[in-house]
Tab-separated table of C-alpha atoms and ligand atoms in Angstrom:
chain	number	residue	atom	x	y	z
A	11	MET	CA	7.716	-27.119	29.891
A	12	ILE	CA	8.284	-28.068	26.269
A	13	PHE	CA	5.773	-30.715	25.155
A	14	ILE	CA	6.503	-32.851	22.100
A	15	GLY	CA	3.602	-34.977	20.818
A	16	GLU	CA	4.707	-38.609	20.408
A	17	ARG	CA	1.733	-39.985	18.484
A	18	ILE	CA	2.899	-39.731	14.846
A	19	ASN	CA	5.075	-42.804	15.122
A	20	GLY	CA	5.073	-45.791	12.771
A	21	GLY	CA	4.993	-48.007	15.873
A	22	PHE	CA	1.258	-47.304	16.062
A	23	LYS	CA	-0.929	-49.394	13.765
A	24	ASP	CA	-2.952	-46.459	12.397
A	25	ILE	CA	0.195	-44.513	11.511
A	26	GLN	CA	1.729	-47.572	9.857
A	27	TYR	CA	-1.439	-47.889	7.775
A	28	ALA	CA	-1.412	-44.166	6.928
A	29	ILE	CA	2.174	-44.395	5.624
A	30	LYS	CA	1.472	-47.494	3.521
A	31	GLU	CA	-1.766	-46.127	2.032
A	32	LYS	CA	-0.662	-42.460	1.920
A	33	ASP	CA	-3.722	-41.569	3.971
A	34	LYS	CA	-3.137	-37.947	4.932
A	35	SER	CA	-6.247	-37.673	7.097
A	36	ILE	CA	-4.845	-39.900	9.884
A	37	LEU	CA	-1.606	-37.927	10.217
A	38	GLN	CA	-3.444	-34.621	9.993
A	39	LYS	CA	-5.958	-35.667	12.644
A	40	TRP	CA	-3.118	-36.451	15.089
A	41	ALA	CA	-1.240	-33.279	14.130
A	42	LYS	CA	-4.326	-31.197	14.974
A	43	VAL	CA	-5.320	-33.103	18.118
A	44	GLN	CA	-1.796	-32.838	19.555
A	45	THR	CA	-1.449	-29.177	18.617
A	46	GLU	CA	-4.783	-28.360	20.262
A	47	ALA	CA	-3.647	-30.268	23.362
A	48	GLY	CA	-0.649	-27.922	23.617
A	49	ALA	CA	2.184	-29.666	21.751
A	50	ASP	CA	5.105	-27.297	21.142
A	51	TYR	CA	6.538	-29.750	18.591
A	52	ILE	CA	5.143	-32.744	16.702
A	53	ASP	CA	7.506	-35.718	16.764
A	54	VAL	CA	7.521	-37.577	13.427
A	55	ASN	CA	8.917	-41.112	13.417
A	56	MET	CA	8.479	-43.761	10.704
A	57	GLY	CA	9.255	-46.662	13.025
A	58	ALA	CA	9.525	-49.891	11.083
A	59	ALA	CA	6.654	-48.866	8.793
A	60	SER	CA	9.029	-47.716	6.030
A	61	ASN	CA	12.694	-47.024	5.343
A	62	LYS	CA	12.157	-44.652	2.428
A	63	LEU	CA	13.240	-41.020	2.610
A	64	ASP	CA	10.309	-40.009	0.378
A	65	ASP	CA	7.841	-41.458	2.881
A	66	PHE	CA	9.412	-39.453	5.697
A	67	ILE	CA	9.283	-36.229	3.651
A	68	TRP	CA	5.637	-37.007	2.833
A	69	MET	CA	4.896	-37.354	6.567
A	70	ILE	CA	6.500	-34.009	7.428
A	71	GLU	CA	4.776	-32.191	4.552
A	72	THR	CA	1.437	-33.770	5.450
A	73	VAL	CA	1.728	-32.619	9.062
A	74	GLN	CA	2.733	-29.117	7.979
A	75	GLU	CA	-0.318	-28.840	5.701
A	76	ALA	CA	-2.522	-29.299	8.769
A	77	VAL	CA	-0.729	-27.363	11.528
A	78	ASP	CA	1.898	-24.687	12.021
A	79	THR	CA	3.608	-26.566	14.879
A	80	PRO	CA	7.351	-27.208	14.452
A	81	ILE	CA	8.597	-30.748	13.851
A	82	SER	CA	10.822	-33.043	15.898
A	83	ILE	CA	12.523	-35.217	13.263
A	84	ASP	CA	12.752	-38.619	14.954
A	85	SER	CA	15.115	-40.578	12.702
A	86	ASN	CA	18.135	-42.759	13.299
A	87	LYS	CA	19.283	-42.364	9.686
A	88	PRO	CA	21.803	-39.479	9.515
A	89	ALA	CA	21.816	-39.749	5.694
A	90	PHE	CA	18.147	-38.656	5.621
A	91	LEU	CA	18.494	-35.691	7.916
A	92	LYS	CA	19.716	-33.074	5.448
A	93	SER	CA	16.643	-33.508	3.213
A	94	LEU	CA	14.308	-33.810	6.192
A	95	VAL	CA	15.567	-30.600	7.778
A	96	LYS	CA	15.109	-28.801	4.435
A	97	SER	CA	11.488	-29.951	4.270
A	98	CYS	CA	10.673	-28.266	7.622
A	99	LYS	CA	8.955	-24.862	7.539
A	100	HIS	CA	10.133	-23.939	11.036
A	101	PRO	CA	13.476	-24.731	12.668
A	102	PRO	CA	13.038	-28.353	13.802
A	103	ILE	CA	14.480	-30.423	16.604
A	104	ILE	CA	16.756	-33.089	15.167
A	105	ASN	CA	15.975	-36.214	17.205
A	106	SER	CA	18.718	-37.330	17.682
A	107	THR	CA	22.476	-37.709	17.840
A	108	THR	CA	24.361	-40.114	20.075
A	109	ALA	CA	27.790	-39.386	21.591
A	110	ASP	CA	29.520	-41.152	18.676
A	111	GLU	CA	32.000	-38.871	16.854
A	112	ASP	CA	30.834	-39.752	13.339
A	113	LYS	CA	27.196	-39.020	14.187
A	114	MET	CA	27.939	-35.773	16.018
A	115	ASP	CA	30.181	-34.606	13.139
A	116	GLU	CA	27.289	-35.007	10.731
A	117	ILE	CA	24.345	-33.855	12.814
A	118	ILE	CA	25.641	-30.924	14.884
A	119	PRO	CA	26.828	-28.818	11.873
A	120	LEU	CA	23.494	-29.523	10.159
A	121	ALA	CA	21.696	-28.092	13.191
A	122	VAL	CA	23.990	-25.040	13.279
A	123	GLU	CA	23.459	-24.304	9.549
A	124	ASN	CA	19.679	-24.568	9.823
A	125	ASN	CA	19.074	-22.888	13.178
A	126	ALA	CA	17.744	-26.244	14.407
A	127	SER	CA	17.929	-27.821	17.863
A	128	ILE	CA	19.339	-31.247	18.634
A	129	ILE	CA	18.526	-33.997	21.082
A	130	GLY	CA	21.652	-35.689	22.408
A	131	LEU	CA	20.907	-39.273	23.399
A	132	CYS	CA	23.265	-40.335	26.169
A	133	MET	CA	24.413	-43.507	24.491
A	134	ASP	CA	27.165	-44.588	22.111
A	135	LYS	CA	28.163	-47.598	20.032
A	136	SER	CA	28.419	-49.712	23.181
A	137	GLY	CA	24.709	-49.094	23.855
A	138	ALA	CA	22.720	-47.462	26.629
A	139	PRO	CA	24.691	-46.816	29.831
A	140	GLN	CA	23.972	-48.657	33.050
A	141	THR	CA	25.380	-46.064	35.460
A	142	VAL	CA	24.763	-42.400	36.321
A	143	GLU	CA	28.437	-41.567	35.659
A	144	LYS	CA	28.392	-42.970	32.130
A	145	ARG	CA	25.147	-41.180	31.283
A	146	VAL	CA	26.511	-37.864	32.499
A	147	GLU	CA	29.849	-38.429	30.743
A	148	LEU	CA	28.104	-39.045	27.410
A	149	GLY	CA	25.786	-36.072	27.957
A	150	ALA	CA	28.801	-33.851	28.672
A	151	ILE	CA	30.554	-35.067	25.491
A	152	ILE	CA	27.548	-34.133	23.329
A	153	PHE	CA	26.978	-30.861	25.175
A	154	SER	CA	30.559	-29.621	24.872
A	155	LYS	CA	30.816	-30.644	21.221
A	156	ALA	CA	27.564	-28.811	20.442
A	157	ILE	CA	28.668	-25.648	22.269
A	158	GLU	CA	32.089	-25.680	20.561
A	159	SER	CA	30.328	-26.024	17.202
A	160	GLY	CA	28.250	-22.906	17.828
A	161	LEU	CA	24.918	-24.166	19.192
A	162	THR	CA	23.568	-22.263	22.190
A	163	GLU	CA	22.287	-23.997	25.347
A	164	ASP	CA	18.664	-23.365	24.375
A	165	LYS	CA	19.142	-25.452	21.223
A	166	ILE	CA	20.596	-28.464	23.018
A	167	PHE	CA	18.377	-31.123	24.607
A	168	LEU	CA	20.043	-33.897	26.614
A	169	ASP	CA	18.178	-37.209	26.915
A	170	PRO	CA	19.342	-39.619	29.645
A	171	VAL	CA	17.692	-42.532	27.725
A	172	THR	CA	14.619	-43.902	29.460
A	173	MET	CA	14.398	-47.660	29.854
A	174	PRO	CA	11.253	-49.611	30.722
A	175	LEU	CA	10.532	-49.896	34.444
A	176	ARG	CA	9.343	-53.435	33.863
A	177	TYR	CA	12.679	-54.687	32.540
A	178	LEU	CA	15.285	-52.328	34.025
A	179	GLN	CA	13.819	-51.190	37.302
A	180	GLU	CA	17.158	-50.336	38.896
A	181	GLN	CA	17.947	-47.906	36.025
A	182	VAL	CA	15.043	-45.551	36.758
A	183	LYS	CA	16.729	-43.827	39.699
A	184	ASN	CA	19.916	-43.484	37.623
A	185	GLN	CA	18.024	-41.615	34.904
A	186	ILE	CA	16.612	-39.231	37.490
A	187	GLU	CA	20.033	-38.601	39.065
A	188	ALA	CA	21.543	-38.044	35.598
A	189	ILE	CA	18.893	-35.368	34.964
A	190	ARG	CA	19.889	-33.626	38.199
A	191	GLN	CA	23.560	-33.662	37.188
A	192	PHE	CA	22.787	-32.345	33.659
A	193	THR	CA	21.363	-29.195	35.288
A	194	ILE	CA	24.797	-28.351	36.721
A	195	LEU	CA	26.723	-28.848	33.459
A	196	SER	CA	26.492	-25.133	32.691
A	197	SER	CA	24.635	-21.954	33.515
A	198	PRO	CA	22.227	-21.599	31.763
A	199	PRO	CA	21.816	-25.375	31.511
A	200	PRO	CA	20.774	-27.231	28.361
A	201	HIS	CA	17.206	-28.447	28.000
A	202	ILE	CA	16.651	-31.914	29.436
A	203	ILE	CA	14.206	-34.287	27.781
A	204	VAL	CA	12.912	-37.863	28.005
A	205	GLY	CA	10.925	-40.110	25.675
A	206	LEU	CA	8.443	-40.557	28.503
A	207	SER	CA	6.349	-43.484	27.281
A	208	ASN	CA	9.396	-45.765	27.255
A	209	ILE	CA	9.113	-45.948	31.065
A	210	ALA	CA	5.749	-47.754	31.145
A	211	SER	CA	6.277	-49.879	28.055
A	212	LYS	CA	4.433	-53.203	28.485
A	213	SER	CA	3.270	-52.198	31.975
A	214	LYS	CA	-0.323	-52.230	33.159
A	215	GLU	CA	-0.556	-48.871	34.936
A	216	VAL	CA	0.710	-46.935	31.925
A	217	ARG	CA	-0.861	-43.557	32.651
A	218	LEU	CA	-0.076	-43.601	36.368
A	219	ILE	CA	3.560	-44.582	35.824
A	220	ASN	CA	4.027	-41.967	33.095
A	221	ARG	CA	2.554	-39.258	35.271
A	222	VAL	CA	4.543	-40.005	38.415
A	223	PHE	CA	7.811	-40.481	36.514
A	224	LEU	CA	7.309	-37.203	34.646
A	225	VAL	CA	6.796	-35.290	37.887
A	226	MET	CA	9.865	-36.925	39.461
A	227	CYS	CA	11.946	-35.974	36.421
A	228	ILE	CA	10.674	-32.384	36.499
A	229	THR	CA	11.699	-32.161	40.160
A	230	ALA	CA	15.198	-33.251	39.103
A	231	GLY	CA	15.342	-30.558	36.386
A	232	LEU	CA	13.613	-31.951	33.298
A	233	ASP	CA	11.970	-29.263	31.155
A	234	ALA	CA	10.866	-31.160	28.020
A	235	ALA	CA	9.168	-34.457	27.177
A	236	ILE	CA	8.155	-36.494	24.155
A	237	CYS	CA	4.881	-37.800	25.507
A	238	ASP	CA	1.153	-38.390	25.115
A	239	VAL	CA	0.091	-34.742	25.109
A	240	THR	CA	-3.549	-35.828	24.722
A	241	ASP	CA	-3.415	-37.185	28.302
A	242	GLU	CA	-4.707	-34.064	30.026
A	243	GLU	CA	-3.957	-35.348	33.537
A	244	LEU	CA	-0.338	-35.864	32.467
A	245	VAL	CA	-0.010	-32.363	31.031
A	246	ASN	CA	-1.731	-30.789	34.047
A	247	SER	CA	0.537	-32.727	36.420
A	248	ALA	CA	3.601	-31.352	34.637
A	249	ILE	CA	2.290	-27.787	34.768
A	250	THR	CA	1.484	-28.213	38.468
A	251	ALA	CA	4.971	-29.561	39.173
A	252	GLU	CA	6.455	-26.455	37.537
A	253	VAL	CA	4.210	-24.202	39.629
A	254	LEU	CA	5.238	-26.049	42.813
A	255	LEU	CA	8.890	-25.561	41.852
A	256	ASN	CA	8.274	-21.823	41.325
A	257	LYS	CA	8.997	-22.096	37.591
A	258	GLN	CA	5.511	-20.814	36.709
A	259	ILE	CA	3.563	-18.193	38.613
A	260	TYR	CA	0.759	-19.469	40.876
A	261	SER	CA	-2.774	-18.187	40.588
A	262	ASP	CA	-6.037	-20.077	41.190
A	263	SER	CA	-6.374	-20.399	37.414
A	264	TYR	CA	-2.724	-21.353	36.739
A	265	ILE	CA	-3.620	-24.228	34.369
A	266	LYS	CA	-5.699	-21.940	32.186
A	267	ALA	CA	-3.093	-19.162	32.417
A	268	TYR	CA	-0.368	-21.576	31.263
A	269	LYS	CA	-2.432	-22.837	28.325
A	270	ASP	CA	-3.479	-19.302	27.296
A	271	SER	CA	0.136	-18.098	27.370
A	272	LYS	CA	1.129	-20.930	25.013
A	273	LYS	CA	-1.700	-20.128	22.577
A	274	LYS	CA	-0.449	-16.553	22.225
A	275	LYS	CA	2.969	-17.736	21.014
B	59	THG	N1	14.153	-40.395	23.269
B	59	THG	C1	14.088	-39.667	22.142
B	59	THG	N2	13.234	-39.947	21.135
B	59	THG	C2	12.408	-41.014	21.248
B	59	THG	C3	12.423	-41.798	22.405
B	59	THG	C4	13.338	-41.471	23.437
B	59	THG	N3	11.536	-41.296	20.247
B	59	THG	C5	10.767	-42.517	20.256
B	59	THG	C6	10.380	-42.894	21.673
B	59	THG	N4	11.546	-42.852	22.515
B	59	THG	C7	9.338	-41.948	22.212
B	59	THG	N5	8.063	-42.156	21.585
B	59	THG	C8	7.192	-43.177	21.970
B	59	THG	C9	5.965	-43.230	21.354
B	59	THG	C10	5.023	-44.172	21.772
B	59	THG	C11	5.342	-45.097	22.737
B	59	THG	C12	6.592	-45.055	23.332
B	59	THG	C13	7.521	-44.090	22.962
B	59	THG	C14	4.319	-46.095	23.148
B	59	THG	N6	4.640	-47.391	23.115
B	59	THG	C15	3.762	-48.447	23.593
B	59	THG	C16	4.613	-49.470	24.324
B	59	THG	O1	5.822	-49.513	24.086
B	59	THG	O2	4.064	-50.215	25.124
B	59	THG	C17	3.037	-49.209	22.506
B	59	THG	C18	2.553	-48.442	21.351
B	59	THG	C19	1.328	-49.106	20.723
B	59	THG	O3	0.249	-48.952	21.281
B	59	THG	O4	1.500	-49.808	19.701
B	59	THG	O5	3.221	-45.743	23.503
B	59	THG	O6	13.422	-42.118	24.500
B	59	THG	N7	14.903	-38.606	22.030
């Protein structure tokens, strides 16, 4: 499982404050806490807190001063990406491209040139799809374009686009079925990822919904998530799901074995 820590996001009040006041300690605290919890990448997203490229570069540099964990650049501004990718010490994940030609033409070559990975969001100018077929069609468009451009499967993450249970309940099963169909796009398949916390947005049972949805997605073939990595029950549930699916070796101490194996990397 590839865990991407979601917490450095301008949607959170403390991060918004940190960006405005250039308070490094808040970002560095979350970079360390998420890394210690097992994050493979730290997602960095300005949200609505700023629209300045310099602020985004400051965020990435601040995180990299505190930890050695690679960055997931969470930006919907293609014009920023070139500079942001250059500011990363390790090959980042570019989060994200849609299936729109103009976006793919800009973002995919940038990933190829910089040995970066990309997340392909299964949406286009007409918005987020309402059917399994449309999700899979958009995922296949991004996947084939990325492969043709020279990215390998292990550098491509497909994201079926997770909508809140509370508002779009009938879409949840479609996301899960889209995940299953992404696994048969190619052999080896691309990585499959969700922005997990979208599912329980504005719900009451946030942690329970996140945990159950994550396990259901893993059963369908998901192998990566942008999520609250500090929720230990969530992380342990994901590891257990992978053990049950024979993707990790079982031993009585499989949780510890998994965490130790990640620390060695
Ligand atoms: N796919 C990809 N990238 C993404 C998303 C996705 N990046 C952003 C987002 N979605 C994933 N990150 C978060 C981070 C935090 C929360 C949700 C998604 C979150 N939100 C609370 C809510 O909406 O109720 C409120 C936050 C708060 O407390 O202020 O926790 O889907 N590729």
